Amino acid sequence: MTSSTIRPASDYPPGGDAFRHRHLTGIAQLTPWEISYILDAAEEWVELNRSGAAKHDDRLAGLTIINAFFENSTRTLLSFEIAGKRLGADVVNMHAAQSSVKKGETLIDTAMTLNAMRADAIVIRHASSGAVQLIADKVDCPVLNAGDGRHEHPTQALLDALTIRRRLGRVEGLTIAICGDVLHSRVARSNILALTLLGNEVRVVAPATLTPPAMERMHVATFTDMDEGLKDADVVMMLRLQNERMDGAYLPSAREYHTLYGLTPQRLEKAKPDAIVMHPGPMNRGVEIDSSIADDPARSTITEQVEMGVAVRMACLDILTRRQRGVPGWN
Ligand code: CP
């Protein structure tokens, strides 16, 4: 059995030994086995979510989950909310724009306030790299990283791995091209970590100005030529141009960027004939990806990624709260 196919539960260490972490702050903390453990757990929730009327399991009943989002989000915020509710938890959303953060309250004071309310898990998105770890070090409950600055977005990488595994039947031994604004992307960083750990060849395809330094230390090859970078790829993962994180001139213009790095049908022909196209969203249509590809269900996995996001977040909330729920073997 490979590390990419679903394992029987008996293949994993028993109880809490299968996943020893109190928080989910990043992929960097995980082993390939722990990634597989989460993906396998998520498979159960994919089936439940597809089962129509019976979309409910009350295992988190009585728990309070706080989603504290200091940055905008559609997919991650809503999918964590749906995930918590589908498992029976009470879910409360804190939007920073309407909170006392606007009155100057510090991140630590906000975290201590949430802690005093006795949350059972806190999900955090923040613009600063490291903010989630800072909060995890201060509170008594599990903390899940919903994206911190340019650092990590672990549940995005997990849902991407699950999407690849379901579409291509495995998530190892593949050639995966991650294309676009890698410099500002926590999605890219978490995906590079996860996909290399699982045994794939990962390439970064980006203009030199949007390629992070020292990529070779992360075991990825870098390309500035899109056609070369896409050659024979099994997976083409496009990234959003993150204009909100650019404080200088990284690109001449969006039009020129599209000419050199936009994913067009002609350019996609460089990849394998059955290559899939991914994008974490939100997309800049006509900039990094053409609509004809984004909306082609035979190639694009974009809506499937959103669906897998709910299942992966259900798995993460379940696994990370097992200790306080007193699940046998999870001390
Ligand atoms: N992919 C992603 O993180 O999307 P949101 O910003 O909408 O949560």
Coordinates of C-alpha atoms and ligand atoms in Angstrom, one line a residue:
M1 CA 0.0 0.0 0.0
T2 CA 1.4 3.4 -0.9
S3 CA 1.3 6.5 1.2
S4 CA -1.3 8.0 -1.2
T5 CA -4.1 5.5 -1.0
I6 CA -6.6 5.2 1.9
R7 CA -5.2 3.0 4.7
P8 CA -7.3 0.9 7.0
A9 CA -7.4 2.4 10.6
S10 CA -5.3 -0.5 11.8
D11 CA -2.3 0.7 9.8
Y12 CA -2.0 3.8 12.0
P13 CA -0.6 3.9 15.5
P14 CA -3.5 3.5 18.1
G15 CA -5.3 6.5 19.5
G16 CA -3.6 9.8 20.0
D17 CA -0.2 8.3 18.8
A18 CA -1.6 8.7 15.2
F19 CA -1.6 12.5 15.6
R20 CA 0.3 13.9 18.5
H21 CA -0.1 17.6 18.0
R22 CA -2.2 19.9 20.1
H23 CA -2.5 22.6 17.4
L24 CA -2.4 22.7 13.6
T25 CA -0.1 25.6 12.9
G26 CA 1.5 24.4 9.7
I27 CA 2.4 21.5 7.4
A28 CA 6.0 21.9 8.6
Q29 CA 5.0 20.2 11.9
L30 CA 3.5 17.1 10.2
T31 CA 4.9 13.8 9.0
P32 CA 3.7 12.1 5.8
W33 CA 1.8 9.6 8.0
E34 CA 0.0 12.4 9.8
I35 CA -1.0 14.0 6.5
S36 CA -2.4 10.7 5.3
Y37 CA -4.2 10.3 8.6
I38 CA -6.1 13.5 8.1
L39 CA -6.8 12.8 4.4
D40 CA -8.2 9.4 5.2
A41 CA -10.3 10.8 8.0
A42 CA -11.6 13.4 5.6
E43 CA -12.8 10.7 3.1
E44 CA -15.5 9.8 5.6
W45 CA -16.8 13.3 5.7
V46 CA -16.8 13.7 1.9
E47 CA -19.3 10.8 1.8
L48 CA -21.4 12.3 4.7
N49 CA -21.5 15.7 3.0
R50 CA -22.7 14.1 -0.2
S51 CA -25.4 12.1 1.5
G52 CA -28.1 14.8 1.2
A53 CA -30.4 14.9 4.2
A54 CA -28.2 12.9 6.6
K55 CA -25.4 15.5 6.7
H56 CA -24.9 15.5 10.4
D57 CA -22.8 13.9 13.0
D58 CA -23.0 15.3 16.6
R59 CA -19.6 14.3 17.8
L60 CA -18.6 18.0 18.6
A61 CA -22.0 18.7 20.4
G62 CA -21.4 21.0 23.4
L63 CA -18.1 22.4 22.0
T64 CA -17.7 26.1 21.1
I65 CA -15.4 26.9 18.2
I66 CA -14.4 30.5 17.5
N67 CA -13.4 31.5 14.0
A68 CA -11.2 34.6 14.6
F69 CA -10.5 36.1 11.2
F70 CA -8.3 39.2 11.0
E71 CA -8.2 39.1 7.2
N72 CA -10.9 38.6 4.7
S73 CA -12.0 35.1 3.6
T74 CA -14.9 33.4 1.9
R75 CA -13.9 29.8 1.4
T76 CA -11.9 29.2 4.6
L77 CA -14.2 31.0 7.0
L78 CA -17.4 29.5 5.7
S79 CA -16.0 26.0 5.4
F80 CA -14.7 26.0 8.9
E81 CA -18.1 27.3 10.0
I82 CA -20.0 24.6 8.1
A83 CA -17.5 21.9 9.2
G84 CA -18.0 22.8 12.9
K85 CA -21.8 22.9 12.5
R86 CA -22.0 19.6 10.6
L87 CA -20.3 18.0 13.6
G88 CA -22.7 19.6 16.1
A89 CA -20.4 22.3 17.5
D90 CA -21.5 25.9 18.4
V91 CA -19.6 28.1 16.0
V92 CA -19.0 31.8 16.6
N93 CA -17.3 34.0 14.0
M94 CA -15.2 37.0 15.1
H95 CA -14.7 39.5 12.2
A96 CA -11.8 41.8 13.1
A97 CA -13.3 44.7 11.3
Q98 CA -16.2 44.7 13.7
S99 CA -14.2 43.9 16.8
S100 CA -12.2 45.7 19.5
V101 CA -9.1 45.2 17.3
K102 CA -10.3 48.3 15.5
K103 CA -10.0 50.1 18.9
G104 CA -6.4 49.1 19.2
E105 CA -6.6 45.9 21.2
T106 CA -3.4 43.8 20.8
L107 CA -3.4 40.4 19.3
I108 CA -2.4 38.8 22.6
D109 CA -5.1 40.6 24.5
T110 CA -7.7 39.5 21.9
A111 CA -6.4 35.9 22.2
M112 CA -6.6 36.0 26.0
T113 CA -10.2 37.3 25.7
L114 CA -11.2 34.4 23.5
N115 CA -9.4 32.1 25.9
A116 CA -11.4 33.5 28.9
M117 CA -14.6 32.6 27.0
R118 CA -13.5 29.0 27.2
A119 CA -13.5 28.2 23.5
D120 CA -12.8 24.6 22.8
A121 CA -11.0 25.4 19.5
I122 CA -9.9 28.6 17.9
V123 CA -9.4 29.0 14.1
I124 CA -7.3 32.0 13.2
R125 CA -6.5 33.9 10.0
H126 CA -4.1 36.8 10.3
A127 CA -2.0 39.0 8.0
S128 CA 1.2 38.4 10.0
S129 CA 3.3 35.3 9.6
G130 CA 3.7 33.7 13.0
A131 CA 0.6 35.3 14.6
V132 CA -1.1 31.9 14.8
Q133 CA 1.8 30.4 16.7
L134 CA 1.9 33.4 19.1
I135 CA -1.8 32.7 19.9
A136 CA -1.3 29.0 20.2
D137 CA 1.4 29.6 22.8
K138 CA -1.1 31.6 24.9
V139 CA -4.4 29.7 24.9
D140 CA -5.6 26.5 26.5
C141 CA -7.4 25.0 23.5
P142 CA -6.3 23.7 20.1
V143 CA -5.6 26.4 17.6
L144 CA -5.9 25.9 13.8
N145 CA -4.1 28.0 11.3
A146 CA -6.5 29.4 8.6
G147 CA -3.7 31.3 6.9
D148 CA -1.0 33.5 8.5
G149 CA 0.7 36.1 6.3
R150 CA 3.1 34.5 3.8
H151 CA 3.8 31.6 6.2
E152 CA 1.3 28.7 6.0
H153 CA -2.2 27.8 5.1
P154 CA -2.1 24.1 6.2
T155 CA -5.8 23.2 5.6
Q156 CA -5.6 24.5 2.1
A157 CA -2.6 22.2 1.3
L158 CA -4.5 19.3 2.9
L159 CA -7.6 19.9 0.8
D160 CA -5.4 20.3 -2.3
A161 CA -3.7 16.9 -1.5
L162 CA -7.1 15.3 -1.0
T163 CA -8.4 16.7 -4.3
I164 CA -5.3 15.5 -6.2
R165 CA -5.6 12.0 -4.6
R166 CA -9.3 11.7 -5.5
R167 CA -8.8 13.0 -9.1
L168 CA -5.6 11.2 -10.0
G169 CA -5.9 8.2 -7.7
R170 CA -2.6 9.0 -5.9
V171 CA -0.7 12.0 -4.5
E172 CA 2.8 10.7 -4.9
G173 CA 5.2 10.3 -7.8
L174 CA 3.5 13.2 -9.6
T175 CA 5.0 16.3 -11.3
I176 CA 3.3 19.3 -9.9
A177 CA 3.9 22.9 -11.2
I178 CA 3.0 25.7 -8.8
C179 CA 2.7 28.8 -10.9
G180 CA 2.4 32.5 -10.3
D181 CA 2.9 34.7 -7.2
V182 CA 4.8 32.2 -5.1
L183 CA 6.6 34.9 -3.2
H184 CA 3.5 36.1 -1.3
S185 CA 1.7 32.8 -1.1
R186 CA 1.2 30.8 2.1
V187 CA -0.8 28.4 -0.1
A188 CA 2.3 27.7 -2.2
R189 CA 4.5 27.3 0.9
S190 CA 2.2 24.8 2.6
N191 CA 1.7 22.9 -0.7
I192 CA 5.4 22.7 -1.4
L193 CA 5.9 21.3 2.1
A194 CA 3.0 18.8 1.8
L195 CA 3.5 17.7 -1.7
T196 CA 7.3 17.1 -1.4
L197 CA 6.8 15.2 1.9
L198 CA 4.3 12.9 0.1
G199 CA 6.9 12.1 -2.6
N200 CA 6.1 14.3 -5.6
E201 CA 8.3 16.4 -7.8
V202 CA 7.3 20.0 -7.2
R203 CA 8.3 22.9 -9.5
V204 CA 7.8 26.6 -8.9
V205 CA 7.1 28.6 -12.1
A206 CA 7.1 32.4 -11.6
P207 CA 8.8 35.6 -12.6
A208 CA 12.1 36.1 -10.8
T209 CA 10.5 38.9 -8.8
L210 CA 7.9 36.6 -7.5
T211 CA 10.1 33.6 -6.8
P212 CA 11.2 33.3 -3.1
P213 CA 14.9 32.9 -2.4
A214 CA 16.5 29.6 -1.6
M215 CA 13.8 27.4 -3.2
E216 CA 16.3 24.6 -3.6
R217 CA 16.3 24.2 0.2
M218 CA 12.6 23.2 -0.1
H219 CA 13.6 20.6 -2.8
V220 CA 11.8 22.4 -5.7
A221 CA 13.1 23.3 -9.1
T222 CA 12.4 26.9 -10.3
F223 CA 11.4 28.0 -13.7
T224 CA 10.9 31.5 -15.1
D225 CA 9.6 30.2 -18.4
M226 CA 6.0 29.0 -18.1
D227 CA 6.1 26.6 -21.1
E228 CA 9.2 24.9 -19.7
G229 CA 7.8 24.7 -16.2
L230 CA 4.5 23.1 -17.4
K231 CA 6.2 20.5 -19.5
D232 CA 4.7 17.1 -18.8
A233 CA 3.1 18.2 -15.5
D234 CA 0.4 16.1 -14.0
V235 CA -0.9 19.0 -11.9
V236 CA -0.9 22.7 -12.7
M237 CA -1.6 24.7 -9.6
M238 CA -2.2 28.4 -10.4
L239 CA -1.9 31.1 -7.7
R240 CA -3.6 34.5 -7.3
L241 CA -1.6 37.6 -7.8
Q242 CA -1.7 39.0 -4.3
N243 CA -1.7 42.7 -5.0
E244 CA -2.6 43.5 -1.4
R245 CA 0.8 42.1 -0.3
M246 CA 2.8 43.9 -2.9
D247 CA 4.4 47.1 -1.6
G248 CA 6.5 47.8 -4.8
A249 CA 6.6 47.2 -8.5
Y250 CA 6.9 43.4 -8.9
L251 CA 5.3 43.4 -12.4
P252 CA 5.1 45.7 -15.3
S253 CA 1.3 45.2 -15.8
A254 CA -1.4 42.6 -15.3
R255 CA -1.6 42.4 -19.1
E256 CA 2.0 41.6 -19.5
Y257 CA 1.8 39.1 -16.6
H258 CA -1.1 37.3 -18.4
T259 CA 1.0 37.2 -21.6
L260 CA 3.9 35.6 -19.9
Y261 CA 2.3 33.6 -17.0
G262 CA -1.4 33.4 -17.6
L263 CA -2.7 29.9 -18.0
T264 CA -4.3 29.7 -21.5
P265 CA -5.5 26.6 -23.4
Q266 CA -2.4 26.8 -25.6
R267 CA -0.1 26.9 -22.7
L268 CA -1.9 24.0 -20.9
E269 CA -1.0 21.8 -23.9
K270 CA 2.6 21.7 -22.5
A271 CA 1.3 19.7 -19.5
K272 CA 0.2 16.1 -19.7
P273 CA -3.0 15.6 -21.8
D274 CA -4.9 14.6 -18.6
A275 CA -3.3 17.2 -16.3
I276 CA -5.6 18.8 -13.8
V277 CA -5.7 22.5 -13.1
M278 CA -6.1 23.8 -9.5
H279 CA -6.6 27.3 -8.0
P280 CA -7.1 28.0 -4.3
G281 CA -9.4 31.0 -5.1
P282 CA -10.3 33.7 -5.2
M283 CA -9.3 33.9 -8.9
N284 CA -8.2 36.9 -11.0
R285 CA -9.9 35.6 -14.2
G286 CA -8.1 36.7 -17.4
V287 CA -4.9 37.5 -15.3
E288 CA -3.5 34.2 -13.9
I289 CA -6.1 31.9 -15.5
D290 CA -8.4 32.0 -18.5
S291 CA -12.1 31.4 -17.8
S292 CA -12.2 28.7 -20.5
I293 CA -9.9 26.6 -18.3
A294 CA -11.3 27.6 -14.9
D295 CA -14.8 26.6 -15.9
D296 CA -13.9 23.4 -17.7
P297 CA -14.9 20.5 -15.3
A298 CA -12.8 18.0 -17.2
R299 CA -9.6 19.9 -16.3
S300 CA -10.4 22.3 -13.4
T301 CA -10.7 21.1 -9.8
I302 CA -11.6 24.5 -8.4
T303 CA -15.1 23.7 -7.1
E304 CA -14.0 20.2 -6.0
Q305 CA -11.2 21.9 -3.9
V306 CA -13.9 23.9 -2.1
E307 CA -15.9 20.8 -1.5
M308 CA -12.8 19.0 -0.1
G309 CA -12.2 22.0 2.1
V310 CA -15.3 21.3 4.2
A311 CA -14.4 17.6 4.6
V312 CA -10.7 18.3 5.5
R313 CA -11.8 20.9 8.1
M314 CA -14.3 18.5 9.6
A315 CA -11.4 16.0 9.9
C316 CA -9.1 18.5 11.5
L317 CA -11.7 19.8 14.0
D318 CA -12.6 16.2 15.0
I319 CA -9.0 15.1 15.4
L320 CA -7.7 18.2 17.3
T321 CA -10.6 18.1 19.8
R322 CA -10.4 14.4 20.6
R323 CA -8.3 15.0 23.7
Q324 CA -10.7 17.4 25.4
R325 CA -13.6 15.2 24.3
G326 CA -12.0 12.3 26.2
V327 CA -12.0 10.0 23.1
P328 CA -10.6 6.7 24.4
G329 CA -6.8 6.5 23.7
W330 CA -6.5 10.3 23.2
N331 CA -5.1 11.4 26.6
Ligands
CP1 N1 -8.3 29.7 -0.6 C1 -8.6 30.6 0.4 O1 -8.0 30.7 1.4 O2 -9.7 31.4 0.1 P1 -10.4 32.4 1.1 O3 -9.4 33.6 1.2 O4 -11.7 32.8 0.4 O5 -10.6 31.8 2.4

